[in-house]
Amino acid sequence: MTAQPDAPSLTAPTLVKKPRIQTVEFWRFALTVMVAVYHFEIFFTQRTVIPAGSGAVEFFFILAGFTMAMSADSRARRRVSGAPVTVKEAHAEALSFVVKKLKVIVPIVLICVILACFVYPMSVTPAVEAPAQSGGFGAYDPWGGFGGGYGGYGGFGGFGGGYGYVAPPAPVPATTGDRVSAFMNSEWELLLMVGTPFGFDNGAAPNVPLWFLTALLLVGYLYTFAITIKRDIVVFLAPAIGILFYIFFTLNSTMLIDHAAAMGFFNAGTVHAIAEMSFGIALYTLFTHIKSKNLGVVWQVILSFIEIYAIYRLFSLTFGDPVGFGNFRKIPYIMAIIFFGFYNSTWIAKILNRKIFGFLGELSLIMYICHYNLIPVFLKIAERYTGKGWGLFTYLFSGSNINNGIVTGSITLKFALSYVVMVMVVSLAIKFVIFAIGAGYKAGKRALESDKQPETP
């Protein structure tokens, strides 16, 4: 009886790791800084620099769709068997997508919640009411969000054309008991349910930007499953899904950042994610087609000029752009920047393909999660040391008029840069803490494993 050959493996045993493209990481960092400055500017009586705040999250969603399609394409090429992908395999890939994200996100969120509940209350003032202004955001509290647990920017009833009254926010946890209670009420953050109706619970969702990660995990889970089991169909439908969901979004909204509004059985953030991750998948299809072409020097020059124009248009439509339908014009330029970042053959892409930007890109996720709750801390420090005559503080905060957490006037470059530096420093500290805990855990695990091994005679 002859031995049967082993069944062919579904995937190749080894992978050749490609060099990392750092250009995209630069843009990830740059757009994260843009988000931070946008949120920071909310606390100024005049919002003129980034009043709309759109562009950054759209970049992240489109990039997520692009990399998701890239991963699916890589898995398909590694398969050495012609057998179709099973539901079980597709489910395993979708689950792996979520688990990998959670392993990175949850430790950061946990540390940020601890900081917000037990460290930041020592340096911030109680809730303040933002001054009335066009497109204002109403009352703010770092633990209750805007309008008490982020019930909506100005209630969404008057955003952009008045403001609407916002319910009083949750009180600042002044005592140890209040701080423990605030930490215990952070379930929706730790479960990454911010941006859902649960996340609107009064005082339970202090870190508003987490809505993006909630939508990313939900839509990413579904899309990873779909693109793994039916890649060709998903790639075919992606452009139409992106356009149709954006049409649905615009028919039910007047602004790109209206992520908490109800849209059928979705919220706007989920519609956002579906549309833009679909655009990312479609963009990857275009990328693979063009990348396979052997373009000459003339085309490289043309593409370089197109990239420069896309960057110019993105920033010209971001700085000073008011809230409205005009915010949607950024989307094709965001897609172009992501495309050229991966294409990595244009002038700017080659300049930005540096390891330092790779490190900053890695830091950007922590910056995104931690920056929001640092705003009142920074303003309290600025308010406390304004006019003290202490060298650097005098330079940074001279001429500023800060009253109970609100800055009179418009944001200045030195104010914005000093806040971003503070966010980066805190992010580096969080990164170090996570690294130290991880290293300690691995060392302890290795020690336990070595203790279990039998001694050799």
Coordinates of C-alpha atoms in Angstrom, one line a residue, residues 10-328:
L10 CA -3.7 26.5 1.5
T11 CA -1.1 29.2 2.1
A12 CA 2.6 29.4 1.4
P13 CA 4.7 28.7 4.5
T14 CA 6.9 31.8 4.4
L15 CA 6.6 35.4 3.4
V16 CA 9.1 37.9 2.1
K17 CA 8.6 41.1 4.0
K18 CA 8.6 44.1 1.8
P19 CA 10.3 47.3 2.9
R20 CA 7.9 49.6 4.6
I21 CA 6.7 52.7 2.8
Q22 CA 7.1 55.6 5.3
T23 CA 5.4 58.2 3.1
V24 CA 1.9 57.1 4.1
E25 CA 3.0 57.2 7.8
F26 CA 3.9 60.8 7.3
W27 CA 0.4 61.6 6.1
R28 CA -1.1 59.6 8.9
F29 CA 0.8 61.7 11.4
A30 CA 0.1 65.0 9.6
L31 CA -3.7 64.3 9.5
T32 CA -3.6 63.3 13.2
V33 CA -2.1 66.6 14.0
M34 CA -4.9 68.2 12.0
V35 CA -7.5 66.4 14.1
A36 CA -5.9 67.6 17.3
V37 CA -5.7 71.2 16.2
Y38 CA -9.3 71.1 15.1
H39 CA -10.5 69.9 18.5
F40 CA -8.2 72.4 20.2
E41 CA -9.6 75.3 18.2
I42 CA -13.1 74.5 19.6
F43 CA -12.0 76.3 22.8
F44 CA -11.3 79.6 21.1
T45 CA -13.9 82.2 20.6
Q46 CA -13.0 82.6 16.9
R47 CA -12.6 79.4 14.9
T48 CA -10.9 80.4 11.6
V49 CA -8.1 77.9 11.0
I50 CA -9.9 74.4 10.7
P51 CA -13.6 75.3 11.4
A52 CA -15.0 72.2 9.6
G53 CA -12.6 69.5 10.9
S54 CA -13.1 67.2 8.0
G55 CA -10.4 65.5 6.0
A56 CA -8.5 63.5 8.7
V57 CA -11.0 60.8 9.6
E58 CA -11.8 60.4 5.9
F59 CA -8.1 59.8 5.2
F60 CA -8.1 57.1 8.0
F61 CA -11.1 55.3 6.6
I62 CA -10.0 55.3 3.0
L63 CA -6.5 54.2 4.1
A64 CA -8.1 51.4 6.1
G65 CA -10.1 50.2 3.0
F66 CA -6.9 50.4 0.9
T67 CA -4.8 48.3 3.3
M68 CA -7.7 45.9 3.8
A69 CA -7.8 45.2 0.1
M70 CA -4.0 45.0 0.0
S71 CA -4.1 42.3 2.7
A72 CA -6.8 40.4 0.9
D73 CA -4.9 40.5 -2.3
S74 CA -1.7 39.3 -0.5
R75 CA -3.6 36.4 1.0
A76 CA -5.1 35.4 -2.3
R77 CA -1.6 35.4 -4.0
R78 CA -0.2 33.2 -1.1
R79 CA -2.8 30.5 -1.6
V80 CA -1.2 27.5 -3.4
S81 CA -4.5 25.6 -3.6
G82 CA -7.3 26.3 -6.1
A83 CA -9.9 25.6 -3.4
P84 CA -12.3 28.4 -2.7
V85 CA -12.1 30.2 0.6
T86 CA -14.5 28.7 3.1
V87 CA -16.8 30.6 5.5
K88 CA -14.7 29.4 8.4
E89 CA -11.5 30.8 6.9
A90 CA -13.2 34.2 6.1
H91 CA -14.5 34.4 9.6
A92 CA -11.1 33.7 11.0
E93 CA -9.6 36.5 8.9
A94 CA -12.3 38.9 10.0
L95 CA -11.8 38.0 13.7
S96 CA -8.1 38.3 13.2
F97 CA -8.6 41.9 11.9
V98 CA -10.5 42.9 15.0
V99 CA -8.2 41.1 17.5
K100 CA -5.1 42.7 16.0
K101 CA -6.7 46.2 16.2
L102 CA -7.9 45.6 19.8
K103 CA -4.4 44.4 21.0
V104 CA -3.1 47.8 19.9
I105 CA -6.1 50.0 20.8
V106 CA -7.3 48.7 24.2
P107 CA -4.1 49.3 26.2
I108 CA -4.0 52.9 24.9
V109 CA -7.6 53.5 25.7
L110 CA -7.2 52.0 29.2
I111 CA -4.3 54.2 30.0
C112 CA -6.1 57.3 28.6
V113 CA -9.2 56.5 30.7
I114 CA -7.0 56.2 33.9
L115 CA -5.3 59.5 33.1
A116 CA -8.6 61.2 32.4
C117 CA -10.2 59.9 35.6
F118 CA -7.4 60.1 38.1
V119 CA -4.7 62.4 36.8
Y120 CA -6.2 65.2 34.7
P121 CA -8.9 66.2 37.3
M122 CA -6.0 67.5 39.4
S123 CA -5.2 70.2 36.9
V124 CA -8.5 71.2 35.2
T125 CA -11.4 73.4 36.1
P126 CA -15.0 72.4 36.3
A127 CA -17.2 72.4 33.2
V128 CA -17.4 75.6 31.3
E129 CA -19.8 76.9 28.7
A130 CA -18.3 77.7 25.3
P131 CA -19.1 81.2 24.1
A132 CA -21.9 81.6 21.6
Q133 CA -20.6 81.7 18.0
S134 CA -21.6 80.5 14.6
G135 CA -21.3 76.7 14.7
G136 CA -20.4 76.7 18.4
F137 CA -20.4 73.6 20.5
G138 CA -22.1 74.5 23.7
A139 CA -21.1 73.3 27.1
Y140 CA -18.0 71.3 27.6
D141 CA -16.8 69.0 30.2
P142 CA -13.8 66.7 29.7
W143 CA -15.6 63.8 31.4
G144 CA -19.0 64.3 30.0
G145 CA -18.1 65.4 26.5
F146 CA -20.0 68.1 24.7
G147 CA -23.6 68.3 25.9
G148 CA -23.2 65.6 28.5
G149 CA -21.7 62.5 27.1
Y150 CA -21.6 63.9 23.6
G151 CA -25.2 64.0 23.0
G152 CA -24.4 66.0 19.9
Y153 CA -22.5 69.0 18.8
G154 CA -24.9 71.7 19.8
G155 CA -27.6 69.1 19.8
F156 CA -27.2 68.9 16.0
G157 CA -30.3 71.1 15.9
G158 CA -28.4 74.3 15.2
F159 CA -24.9 73.3 14.2
G160 CA -23.8 75.7 11.5
G161 CA -26.7 78.1 11.7
G162 CA -27.0 78.8 15.5
Y163 CA -26.2 76.4 18.1
G164 CA -29.1 75.0 20.0
Y165 CA -29.1 74.6 23.7
V166 CA -26.9 71.9 25.2
A167 CA -27.8 70.1 28.4
P168 CA -25.4 70.7 31.3
P169 CA -22.5 68.3 31.2
A170 CA -21.6 65.8 33.9
P171 CA -19.7 67.2 36.9
V172 CA -16.0 67.0 37.0
P173 CA -14.9 64.1 39.4
A174 CA -13.5 66.3 42.1
T175 CA -13.2 63.7 44.9
T176 CA -11.6 60.3 44.9
G177 CA -15.0 58.7 45.0
D178 CA -16.1 60.7 42.0
R179 CA -13.0 59.7 40.1
V180 CA -13.5 56.0 40.9
S181 CA -17.1 56.4 39.8
A182 CA -16.1 58.1 36.6
F183 CA -13.6 55.2 35.9
M184 CA -16.4 52.6 36.6
N185 CA -18.6 54.5 34.2
S186 CA -16.2 54.2 31.3
E187 CA -17.5 50.9 30.0
W188 CA -18.5 52.3 26.6
E189 CA -15.0 53.6 26.1
L190 CA -13.3 50.4 27.1
L191 CA -15.7 48.4 24.9
L192 CA -15.1 50.9 22.1
M193 CA -18.8 51.7 21.9
V194 CA -18.3 55.5 21.6
G195 CA -20.3 56.8 18.6
T196 CA -23.2 54.4 19.3
P197 CA -26.3 55.2 21.3
F198 CA -24.7 53.5 24.3
G199 CA -21.7 55.9 24.0
F200 CA -24.1 58.9 24.4
D201 CA -24.8 57.9 28.0
N202 CA -24.4 61.0 30.2
G203 CA -20.8 61.2 31.5
A204 CA -19.9 57.8 30.2
A205 CA -18.0 58.8 27.0
P206 CA -15.3 61.4 27.8
N207 CA -13.1 60.5 24.8
V208 CA -15.2 61.5 21.8
P209 CA -12.7 60.7 18.9
L210 CA -13.1 57.0 19.7
W211 CA -16.2 57.0 17.5
F212 CA -13.9 56.5 14.6
L213 CA -12.4 53.3 16.0
T214 CA -15.8 52.0 16.8
A215 CA -16.9 52.4 13.2
L216 CA -13.5 51.1 11.9
L217 CA -13.8 47.8 13.9
L218 CA -17.4 47.2 12.9
V219 CA -17.2 47.9 9.2
G220 CA -13.7 46.4 9.0
Y221 CA -14.9 43.2 10.5
L222 CA -17.7 42.9 7.9
Y223 CA -15.6 44.0 5.0
T224 CA -12.7 41.7 5.9
F225 CA -15.1 38.8 5.9
A226 CA -16.7 39.8 2.6
I227 CA -13.5 40.6 0.7
T228 CA -11.9 37.4 1.9
I229 CA -14.7 35.1 0.8
K230 CA -15.8 37.0 -2.3
R231 CA -12.9 39.3 -3.2
D232 CA -13.8 39.8 -6.9
I233 CA -17.4 40.7 -6.1
V234 CA -16.5 43.1 -3.4
V235 CA -13.9 44.8 -5.6
F236 CA -16.5 45.1 -8.4
L237 CA -19.1 46.6 -6.1
A238 CA -16.8 48.8 -4.0
P239 CA -17.0 52.0 -6.2
A240 CA -20.8 51.8 -6.4
I241 CA -21.1 51.1 -2.7
G242 CA -18.9 54.1 -1.9
I243 CA -20.9 56.5 -4.1
L244 CA -24.3 55.2 -3.0
F245 CA -23.5 55.4 0.7
Y246 CA -22.2 58.9 0.2
I247 CA -25.3 59.9 -1.6
F248 CA -27.3 58.5 1.3
F249 CA -25.1 60.4 3.7
T250 CA -25.5 63.7 2.0
L251 CA -29.3 63.3 1.7
N252 CA -29.5 63.0 5.4
S253 CA -26.8 65.5 6.5
T254 CA -25.4 68.9 5.8
M255 CA -21.8 68.4 6.9
L256 CA -19.1 65.8 6.6
I257 CA -18.5 65.5 10.4
D258 CA -22.1 64.8 11.3
H259 CA -21.2 61.3 12.5
A260 CA -23.7 60.9 15.3
A261 CA -26.9 61.6 13.4
A262 CA -29.3 58.7 12.9
M263 CA -29.5 57.5 9.3
G264 CA -32.0 54.7 9.0
F265 CA -30.8 51.8 11.1
F266 CA -27.2 53.2 10.8
N267 CA -25.6 56.2 12.5
A268 CA -23.8 58.6 10.3
G269 CA -20.4 57.4 11.4
T270 CA -21.1 53.9 10.2
V271 CA -22.3 55.3 6.8
H272 CA -19.1 57.3 6.7
A273 CA -17.0 54.2 7.3
I274 CA -18.8 52.0 4.7
A275 CA -18.6 54.7 2.0
E276 CA -14.9 55.7 2.6
M277 CA -13.6 52.2 3.1
S278 CA -15.3 51.2 -0.1
F279 CA -13.4 54.1 -1.8
G280 CA -10.2 52.7 -0.3
I281 CA -10.9 49.2 -1.8
A282 CA -11.6 50.8 -5.2
L283 CA -8.5 52.9 -4.9
Y284 CA -6.4 49.8 -4.3
T285 CA -7.8 48.3 -7.5
L286 CA -6.7 51.4 -9.5
F287 CA -3.4 51.3 -7.7
T288 CA -2.6 47.7 -8.7
H289 CA -3.5 48.5 -12.3
I290 CA -1.3 51.5 -12.6
K291 CA 1.5 50.0 -10.6
S292 CA 1.8 47.1 -13.0
K293 CA 2.5 49.6 -15.8
N294 CA 6.1 50.5 -16.7
L295 CA 5.6 54.3 -16.7
G296 CA 8.4 56.4 -18.2
V297 CA 10.0 59.5 -16.9
V298 CA 7.4 61.8 -18.5
W299 CA 4.6 60.0 -16.6
Q300 CA 6.6 60.2 -13.4
V301 CA 6.8 64.0 -13.8
I302 CA 3.1 64.3 -14.6
L303 CA 2.2 62.2 -11.6
S304 CA 4.5 64.3 -9.4
F305 CA 2.7 67.5 -10.4
I306 CA -0.7 65.8 -9.8
E307 CA 0.4 64.9 -6.3
I308 CA 1.5 68.5 -5.6
Y309 CA -1.8 69.8 -6.8
A310 CA -3.7 67.2 -4.7
I311 CA -1.8 68.3 -1.6
Y312 CA -2.4 72.0 -2.3
R313 CA -6.1 71.4 -2.8
L314 CA -6.5 69.3 0.3
F315 CA -5.0 72.0 2.5
S316 CA -6.7 74.9 0.7
L317 CA -10.0 73.1 1.3
T318 CA -9.2 72.4 4.9
F319 CA -7.8 75.7 6.4
G320 CA -10.5 78.3 6.7
D321 CA -13.1 76.0 5.0
P322 CA -16.5 76.5 6.7
V323 CA -18.8 73.6 7.7
G324 CA -21.0 72.5 4.7
F325 CA -21.3 70.4 1.6
G326 CA -18.0 71.9 0.3
N327 CA -16.2 69.6 2.7
F328 CA -16.9 66.6 0.5

